[in-house]
Coordinates of C-alpha atoms in Angstrom, one line a residue:
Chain A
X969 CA -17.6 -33.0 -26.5
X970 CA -13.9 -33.3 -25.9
X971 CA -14.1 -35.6 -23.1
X972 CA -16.3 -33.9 -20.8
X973 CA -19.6 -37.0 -21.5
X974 CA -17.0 -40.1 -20.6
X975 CA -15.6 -38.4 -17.2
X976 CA -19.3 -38.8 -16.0
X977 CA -18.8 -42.5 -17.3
X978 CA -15.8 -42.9 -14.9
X979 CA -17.2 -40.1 -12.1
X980 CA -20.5 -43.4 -11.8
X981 CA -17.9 -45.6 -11.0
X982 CA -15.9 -43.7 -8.2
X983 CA -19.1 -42.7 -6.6
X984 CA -20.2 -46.2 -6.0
X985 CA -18.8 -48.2 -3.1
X986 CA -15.5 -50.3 -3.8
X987 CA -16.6 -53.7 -4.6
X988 CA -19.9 -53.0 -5.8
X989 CA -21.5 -52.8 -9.1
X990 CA -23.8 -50.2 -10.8
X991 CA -25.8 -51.6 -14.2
X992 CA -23.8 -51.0 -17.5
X993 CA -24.3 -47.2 -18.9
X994 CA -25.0 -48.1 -22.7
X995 CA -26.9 -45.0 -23.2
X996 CA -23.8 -42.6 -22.0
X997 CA -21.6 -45.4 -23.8
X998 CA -23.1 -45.1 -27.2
X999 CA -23.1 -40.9 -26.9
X1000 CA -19.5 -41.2 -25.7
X1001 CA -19.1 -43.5 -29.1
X1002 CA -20.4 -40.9 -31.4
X1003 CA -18.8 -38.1 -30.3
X1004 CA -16.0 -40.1 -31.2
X1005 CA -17.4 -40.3 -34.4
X1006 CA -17.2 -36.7 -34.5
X1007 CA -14.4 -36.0 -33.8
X1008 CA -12.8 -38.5 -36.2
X1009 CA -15.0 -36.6 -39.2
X1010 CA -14.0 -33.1 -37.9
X1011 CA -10.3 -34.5 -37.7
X1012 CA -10.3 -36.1 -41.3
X1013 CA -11.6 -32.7 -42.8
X1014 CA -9.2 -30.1 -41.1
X1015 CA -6.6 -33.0 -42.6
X1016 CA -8.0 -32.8 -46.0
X1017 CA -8.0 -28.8 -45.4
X1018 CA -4.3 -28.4 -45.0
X1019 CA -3.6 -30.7 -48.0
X1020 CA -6.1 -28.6 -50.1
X1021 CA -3.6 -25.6 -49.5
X1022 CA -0.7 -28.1 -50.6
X1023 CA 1.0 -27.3 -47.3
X1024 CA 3.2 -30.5 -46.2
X1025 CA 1.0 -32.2 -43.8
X1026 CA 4.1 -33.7 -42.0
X1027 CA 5.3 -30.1 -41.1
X1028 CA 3.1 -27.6 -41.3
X1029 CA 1.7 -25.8 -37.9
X1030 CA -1.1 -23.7 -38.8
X1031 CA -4.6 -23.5 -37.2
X1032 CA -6.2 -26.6 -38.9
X1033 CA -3.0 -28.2 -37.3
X1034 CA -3.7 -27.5 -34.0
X1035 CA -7.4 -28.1 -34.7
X1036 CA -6.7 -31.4 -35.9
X1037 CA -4.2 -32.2 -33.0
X1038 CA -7.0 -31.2 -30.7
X1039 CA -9.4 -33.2 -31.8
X1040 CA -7.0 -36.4 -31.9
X1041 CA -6.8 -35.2 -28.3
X1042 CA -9.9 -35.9 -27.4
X1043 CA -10.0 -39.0 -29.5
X1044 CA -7.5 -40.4 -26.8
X1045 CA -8.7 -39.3 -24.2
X1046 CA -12.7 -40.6 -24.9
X1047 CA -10.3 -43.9 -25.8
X1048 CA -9.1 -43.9 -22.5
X1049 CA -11.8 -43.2 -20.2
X1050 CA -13.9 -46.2 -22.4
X1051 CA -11.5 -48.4 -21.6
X1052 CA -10.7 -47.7 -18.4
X1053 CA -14.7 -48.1 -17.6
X1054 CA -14.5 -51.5 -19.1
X1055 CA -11.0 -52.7 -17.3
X1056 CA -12.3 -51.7 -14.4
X1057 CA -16.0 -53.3 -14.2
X1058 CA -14.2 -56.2 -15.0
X1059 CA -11.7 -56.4 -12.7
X1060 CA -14.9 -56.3 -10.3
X1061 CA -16.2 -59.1 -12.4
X1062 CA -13.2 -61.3 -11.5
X1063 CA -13.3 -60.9 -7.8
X1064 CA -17.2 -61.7 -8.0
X1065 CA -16.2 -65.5 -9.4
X1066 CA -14.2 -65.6 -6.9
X1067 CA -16.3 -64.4 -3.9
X1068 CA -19.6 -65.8 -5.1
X1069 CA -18.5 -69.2 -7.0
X1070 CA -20.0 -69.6 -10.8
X1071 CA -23.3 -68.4 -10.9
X1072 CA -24.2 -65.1 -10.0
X1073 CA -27.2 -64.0 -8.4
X1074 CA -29.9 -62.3 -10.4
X1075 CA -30.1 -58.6 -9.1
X1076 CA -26.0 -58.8 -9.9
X1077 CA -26.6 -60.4 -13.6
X1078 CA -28.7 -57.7 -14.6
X1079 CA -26.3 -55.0 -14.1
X1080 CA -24.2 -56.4 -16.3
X1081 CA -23.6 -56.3 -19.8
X1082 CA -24.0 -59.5 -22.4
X1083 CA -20.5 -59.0 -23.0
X1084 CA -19.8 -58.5 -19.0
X1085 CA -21.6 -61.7 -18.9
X1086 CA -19.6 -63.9 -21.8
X1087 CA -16.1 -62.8 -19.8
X1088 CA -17.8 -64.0 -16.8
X1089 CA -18.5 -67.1 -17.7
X1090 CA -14.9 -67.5 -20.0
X1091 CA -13.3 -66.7 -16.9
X1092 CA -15.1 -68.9 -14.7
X1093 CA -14.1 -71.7 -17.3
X1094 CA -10.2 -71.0 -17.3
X1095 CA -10.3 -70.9 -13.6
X1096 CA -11.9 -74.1 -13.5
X1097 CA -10.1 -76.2 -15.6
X1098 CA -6.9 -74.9 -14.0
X1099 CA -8.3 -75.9 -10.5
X1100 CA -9.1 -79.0 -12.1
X1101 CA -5.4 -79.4 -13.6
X1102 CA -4.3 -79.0 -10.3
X1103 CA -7.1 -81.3 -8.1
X1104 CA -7.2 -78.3 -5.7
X1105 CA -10.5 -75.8 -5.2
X1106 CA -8.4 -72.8 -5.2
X1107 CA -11.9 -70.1 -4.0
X1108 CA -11.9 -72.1 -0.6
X1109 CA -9.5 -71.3 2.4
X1110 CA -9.3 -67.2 1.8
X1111 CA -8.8 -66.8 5.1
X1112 CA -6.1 -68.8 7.0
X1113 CA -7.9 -71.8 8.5
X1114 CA -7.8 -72.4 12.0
X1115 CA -10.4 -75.7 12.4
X1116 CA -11.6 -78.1 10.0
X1117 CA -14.8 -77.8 11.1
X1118 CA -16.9 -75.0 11.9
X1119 CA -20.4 -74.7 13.6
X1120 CA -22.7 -72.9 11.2
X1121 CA -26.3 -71.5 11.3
X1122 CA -28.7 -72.0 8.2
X1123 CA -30.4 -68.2 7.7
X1124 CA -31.7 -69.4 4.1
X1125 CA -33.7 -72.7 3.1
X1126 CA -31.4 -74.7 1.2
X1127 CA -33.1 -78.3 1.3
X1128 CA -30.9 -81.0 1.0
X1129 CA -27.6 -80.8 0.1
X1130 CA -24.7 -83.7 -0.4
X1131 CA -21.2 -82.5 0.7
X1132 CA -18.1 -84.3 0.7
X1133 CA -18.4 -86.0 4.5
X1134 CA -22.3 -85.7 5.1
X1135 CA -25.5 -84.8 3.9
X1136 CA -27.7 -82.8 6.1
X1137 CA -31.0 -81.2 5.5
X1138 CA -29.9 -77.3 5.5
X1139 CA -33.4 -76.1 7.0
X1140 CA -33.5 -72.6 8.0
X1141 CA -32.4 -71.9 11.1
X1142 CA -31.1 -75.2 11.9
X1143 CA -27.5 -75.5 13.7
X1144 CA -24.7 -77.7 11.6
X1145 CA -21.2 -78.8 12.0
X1146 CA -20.0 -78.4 8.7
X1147 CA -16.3 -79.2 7.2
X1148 CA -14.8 -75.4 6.9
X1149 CA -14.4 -75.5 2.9
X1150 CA -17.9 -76.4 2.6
X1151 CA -19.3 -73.8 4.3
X1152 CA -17.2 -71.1 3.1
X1153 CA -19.2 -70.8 -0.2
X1154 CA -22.7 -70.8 1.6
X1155 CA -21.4 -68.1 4.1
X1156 CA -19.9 -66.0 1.4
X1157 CA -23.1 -66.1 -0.5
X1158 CA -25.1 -64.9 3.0
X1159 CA -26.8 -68.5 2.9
X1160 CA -25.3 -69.4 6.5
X1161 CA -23.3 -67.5 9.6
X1162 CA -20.6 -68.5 11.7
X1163 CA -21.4 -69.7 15.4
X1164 CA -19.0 -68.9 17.8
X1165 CA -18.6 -69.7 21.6
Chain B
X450 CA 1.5 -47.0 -17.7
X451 CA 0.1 -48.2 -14.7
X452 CA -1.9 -45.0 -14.0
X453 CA -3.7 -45.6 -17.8
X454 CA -6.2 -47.4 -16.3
X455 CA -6.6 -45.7 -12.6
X456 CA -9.9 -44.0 -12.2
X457 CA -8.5 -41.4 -9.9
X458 CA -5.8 -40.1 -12.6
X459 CA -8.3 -40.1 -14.9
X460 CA -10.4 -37.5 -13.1
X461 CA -7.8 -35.8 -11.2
X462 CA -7.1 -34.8 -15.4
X463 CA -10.2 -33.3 -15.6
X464 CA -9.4 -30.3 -13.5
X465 CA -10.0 -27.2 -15.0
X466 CA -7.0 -24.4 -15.7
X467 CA -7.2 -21.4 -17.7
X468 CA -4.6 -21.5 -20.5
X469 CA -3.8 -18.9 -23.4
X470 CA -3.6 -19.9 -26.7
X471 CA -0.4 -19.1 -28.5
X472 CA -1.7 -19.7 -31.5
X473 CA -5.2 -20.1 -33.4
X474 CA -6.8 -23.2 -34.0
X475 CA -9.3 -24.0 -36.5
X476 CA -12.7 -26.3 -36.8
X477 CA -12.9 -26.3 -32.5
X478 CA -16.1 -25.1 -31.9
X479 CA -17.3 -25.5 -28.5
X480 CA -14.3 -26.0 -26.8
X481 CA -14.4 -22.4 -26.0
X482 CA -18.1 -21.3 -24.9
X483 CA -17.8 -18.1 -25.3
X484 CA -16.3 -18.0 -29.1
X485 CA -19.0 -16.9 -32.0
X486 CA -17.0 -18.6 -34.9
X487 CA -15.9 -22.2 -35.1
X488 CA -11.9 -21.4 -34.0
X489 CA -10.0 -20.2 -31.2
X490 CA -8.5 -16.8 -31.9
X491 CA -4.8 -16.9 -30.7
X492 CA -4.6 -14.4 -27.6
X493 CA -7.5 -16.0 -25.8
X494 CA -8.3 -16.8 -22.7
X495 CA -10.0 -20.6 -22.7
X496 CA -10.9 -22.9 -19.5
X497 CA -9.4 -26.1 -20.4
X498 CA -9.1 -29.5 -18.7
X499 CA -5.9 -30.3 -17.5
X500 CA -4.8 -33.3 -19.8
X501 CA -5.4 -30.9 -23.3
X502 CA -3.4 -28.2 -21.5
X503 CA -0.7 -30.3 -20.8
X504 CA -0.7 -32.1 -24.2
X505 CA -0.9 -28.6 -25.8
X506 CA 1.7 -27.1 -23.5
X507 CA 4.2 -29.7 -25.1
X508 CA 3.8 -29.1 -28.3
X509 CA 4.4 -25.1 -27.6
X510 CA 0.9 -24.3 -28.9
X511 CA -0.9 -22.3 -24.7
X512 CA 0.9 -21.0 -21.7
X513 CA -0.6 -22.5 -18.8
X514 CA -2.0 -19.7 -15.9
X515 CA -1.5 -20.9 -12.4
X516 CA -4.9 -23.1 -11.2
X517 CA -7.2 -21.0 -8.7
X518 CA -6.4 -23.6 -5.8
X519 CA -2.7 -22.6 -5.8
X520 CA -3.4 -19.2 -5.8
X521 CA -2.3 -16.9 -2.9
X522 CA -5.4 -16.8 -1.3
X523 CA -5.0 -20.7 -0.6
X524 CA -1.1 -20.2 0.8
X525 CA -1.6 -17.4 2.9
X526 CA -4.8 -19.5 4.7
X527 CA -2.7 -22.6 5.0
X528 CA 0.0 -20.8 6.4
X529 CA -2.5 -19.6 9.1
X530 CA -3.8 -23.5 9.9
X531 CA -3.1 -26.1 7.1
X532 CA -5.6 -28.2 9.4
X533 CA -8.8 -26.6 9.1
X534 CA -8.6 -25.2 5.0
X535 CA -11.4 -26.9 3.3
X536 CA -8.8 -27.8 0.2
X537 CA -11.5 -30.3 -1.1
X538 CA -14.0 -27.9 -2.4
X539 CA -11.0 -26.1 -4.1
X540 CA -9.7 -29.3 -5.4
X541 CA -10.1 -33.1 -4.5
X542 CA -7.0 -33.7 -6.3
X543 CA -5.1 -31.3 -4.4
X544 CA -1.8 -32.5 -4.2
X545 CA -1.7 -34.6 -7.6
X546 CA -2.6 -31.7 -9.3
X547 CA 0.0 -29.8 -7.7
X548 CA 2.6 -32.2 -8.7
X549 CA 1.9 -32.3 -12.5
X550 CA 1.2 -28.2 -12.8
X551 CA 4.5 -27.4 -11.5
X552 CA 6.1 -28.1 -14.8
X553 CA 3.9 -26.4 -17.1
X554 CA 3.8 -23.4 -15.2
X555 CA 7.1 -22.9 -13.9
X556 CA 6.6 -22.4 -10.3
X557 CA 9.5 -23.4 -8.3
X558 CA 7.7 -23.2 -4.7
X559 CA 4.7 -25.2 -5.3
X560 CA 7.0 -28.3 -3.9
X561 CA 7.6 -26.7 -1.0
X562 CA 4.3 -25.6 -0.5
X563 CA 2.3 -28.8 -0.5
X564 CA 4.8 -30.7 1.3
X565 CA 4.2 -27.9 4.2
X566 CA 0.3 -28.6 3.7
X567 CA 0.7 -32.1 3.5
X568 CA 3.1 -32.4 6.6
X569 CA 0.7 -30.0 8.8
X570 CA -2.9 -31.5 7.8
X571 CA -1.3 -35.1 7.7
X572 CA -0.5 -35.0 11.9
X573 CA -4.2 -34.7 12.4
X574 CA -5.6 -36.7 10.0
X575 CA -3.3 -39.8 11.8
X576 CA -4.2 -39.0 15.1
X577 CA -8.0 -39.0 13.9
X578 CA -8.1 -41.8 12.4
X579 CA -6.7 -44.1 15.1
X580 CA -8.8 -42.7 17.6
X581 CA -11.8 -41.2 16.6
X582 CA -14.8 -42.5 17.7
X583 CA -17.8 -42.1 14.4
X584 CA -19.3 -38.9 16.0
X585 CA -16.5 -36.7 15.6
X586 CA -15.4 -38.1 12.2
X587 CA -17.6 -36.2 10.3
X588 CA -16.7 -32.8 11.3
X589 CA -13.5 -32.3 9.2
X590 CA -13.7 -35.5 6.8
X591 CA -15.2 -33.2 4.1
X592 CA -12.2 -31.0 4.1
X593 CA -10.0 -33.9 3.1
X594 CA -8.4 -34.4 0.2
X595 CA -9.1 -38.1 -1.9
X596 CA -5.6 -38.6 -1.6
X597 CA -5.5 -37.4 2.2
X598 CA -9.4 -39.5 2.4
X599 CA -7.6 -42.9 1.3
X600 CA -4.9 -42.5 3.9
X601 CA -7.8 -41.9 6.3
X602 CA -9.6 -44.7 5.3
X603 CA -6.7 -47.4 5.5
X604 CA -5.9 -46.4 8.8
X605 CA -9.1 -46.7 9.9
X606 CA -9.6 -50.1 8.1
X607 CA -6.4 -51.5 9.9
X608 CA -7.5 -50.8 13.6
X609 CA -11.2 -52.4 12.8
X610 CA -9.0 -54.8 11.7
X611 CA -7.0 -55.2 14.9
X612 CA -9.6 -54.5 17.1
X613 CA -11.6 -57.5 16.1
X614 CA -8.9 -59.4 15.8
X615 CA -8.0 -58.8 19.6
X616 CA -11.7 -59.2 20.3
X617 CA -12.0 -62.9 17.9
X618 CA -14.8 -62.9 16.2
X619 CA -16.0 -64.5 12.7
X620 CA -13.3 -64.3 10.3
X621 CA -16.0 -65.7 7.3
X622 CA -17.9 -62.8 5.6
X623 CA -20.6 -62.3 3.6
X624 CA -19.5 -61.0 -0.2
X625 CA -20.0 -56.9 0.3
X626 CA -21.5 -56.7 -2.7
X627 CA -24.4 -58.9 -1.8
X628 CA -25.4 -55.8 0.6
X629 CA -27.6 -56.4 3.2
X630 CA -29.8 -59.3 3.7
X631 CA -34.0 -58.1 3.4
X632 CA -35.6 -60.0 6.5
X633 CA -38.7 -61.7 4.4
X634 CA -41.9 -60.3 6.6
X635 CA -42.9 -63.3 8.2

């Protein structure tokens, strides 16, 4: 009660590394909901307490005042540990799309909420009919380039793959010359590494 | 506003503080352990976190007692070598916290007082972080603050950063959250 179950909400997301995800808390969630619940019935009946005693509820600053004010208190301040849960993940959401493209990999889907996952996918869709407004892939080029082409090295089997200039059979281990924007994606997704030298 | 949202505010608010209630309230059961009925007598003594003592301070209903880390235990050993006092198992929030009390409890010199800590603690923590090699980092990072650990950390983020710039190597990276790759046994 009073806010002590959603710090642990936010205490889970400060313990984890910066950038990285930990699978949605629903069970802490929901208690954190009803205590909420609580406090909104213990708050309506110290209300209907004071106007019992046909004291002015405007003005009046007895104990079921300051009872009631505490528990509004605590209303707040579960509001704003819930939602500060929430803004956060997703700002993590957000930098995923743009990191790791429009499909997510499968040990990062399942942390994630359904709703996590319907903002995901919205979010994906605005950014890509903006880029699409615009005839520019705006996820490429994060770092300044220096080449348009970079020698890569395949560390996963991709198979075949048709990209804008050639299509070579991405076999592990096998050496490529790649246009830079191309193999940004694959190296971001740990598919490929840089050769250098 | 922008601090609504900030995880660190959030918990720094959490800090514990003894207050004394002013007046009784009714229907708060639990908020004080040690209370038999469902109230808060007015007169006593209740460990509250520090965003309900500061909302209750405004509207004139505790008096706020000064937190145990700014007691004069804590000066008198920071006076002796601001460096080595371990302020993080007193309080991670050390200096945040500092900075919000001071109104509600009416100390004038707790300005003064951090900004000496800070000053004193913040020579070595720079010198440390641009030059320490990983083995002697662990020694006095748990005595850090957060506040004092993100300083740390960006320091030592920029020279990794310079240093392999100056050395050239891959500027593509795999996403951190993917972690690391497992080698299939082959």
């Amino acid at each position: 009660m009073y806010g002590r179950r959603a710090s642990q909400l936010l205490k889970e997301l400060s313990t984890c590394e910066p950038g990285q995800l930990t699978s949605f808390n629903t069970d802490v969630f929901d208690q954190v909901l009803k205590e909420c619940n609580a406090h909104h019935l213990e708050l309506q009946s110290l209300m209907r307490k004071i106007q019992e005693e046909e004291l002015d509820v405007q003005t009046t600053k007895n104990a079921e005042h300051f009872g009631a004010v505490i528990h509004h208190l605590s209303l707040m301040r579960n509001k704003r540990c819930l939602m500060a849960y929430m803004y956060n993940r997703a700002q993590i959401i957000q930098s995923l799309r743009w990191k790791l493209g429009p499909v997510l990999p499968q040990e990062i889907q399942e942390k994630l909420n359904f709703s996590e996952e319907e903002y995901f996918k919205n979010y994906s869709a605005a950014l890509e009919s903006y880029a699409s407004e615009l005839e520019l892939d705006l996820t490429v080029d994060m770092v300044p380039p220096k080449d348009p082409y970079i020698k890569v090295r395949v560390l996963d089997d991709i198979g075949d793959v048709l990209l804008s200039d050639q299509s070579p059979n991405l076999a592990r281990h096998s050496i490529h010359f790649l246009k830079r924007t191309d193999a940004e994606q694959f190296i971001s997704q740990g598919l490929m590494e840089e050769l250098l030298g | 506003m922008s601090r609504y949202f900030d995880i660190d505010d959030i918990i720094m608010e959490d800090e514990h503080s003894a207050v004394f209630f002013k007046v009784g309230a009714n229907g708060v059961g639990l908020l004080d352990p040690s209370a038999e009925t469902n109230r808060v007598e007015q007169g006593s003594r209740v460990e509250l976190p520090f965003w309900l003592a500061n909302e209750l301070y405004l509207r004139q209903a505790v008096s706020v007692n000064v937190p145990p880390c700014f007691n004069l235990k804590t000066r008198r050993e920071i006076q002796a070598d601001a460096a080595c006092v371990d302020l993080r198992s007193r309080c991670p929030y050390f200096y945040e916290l500092g900075c919000k009390v001071a109104p509600l409890i009416g100390d004038k010199t707790i300005g003064s007082f951090l900004l000496y800590a800070f000053m004193n603690r913040f020579k070595d923590i720079l010198s440390k972080a641009h030059s320490a090699a990983f083995a002697v980092a662990p020694r006095f990072l748990p005595l850090l603050t957060k506040e004092e650990m993100q300083l740390y950390e960006a320091a030592c983020s920029s020279m990794t950063g310079f240093k392999k710039w100056r050395v050239g190597g891959s500027r593509f990276e795999k996403a951190s959250i993917l972690g690391k790759k497992k080698r299939s046994s082959e």
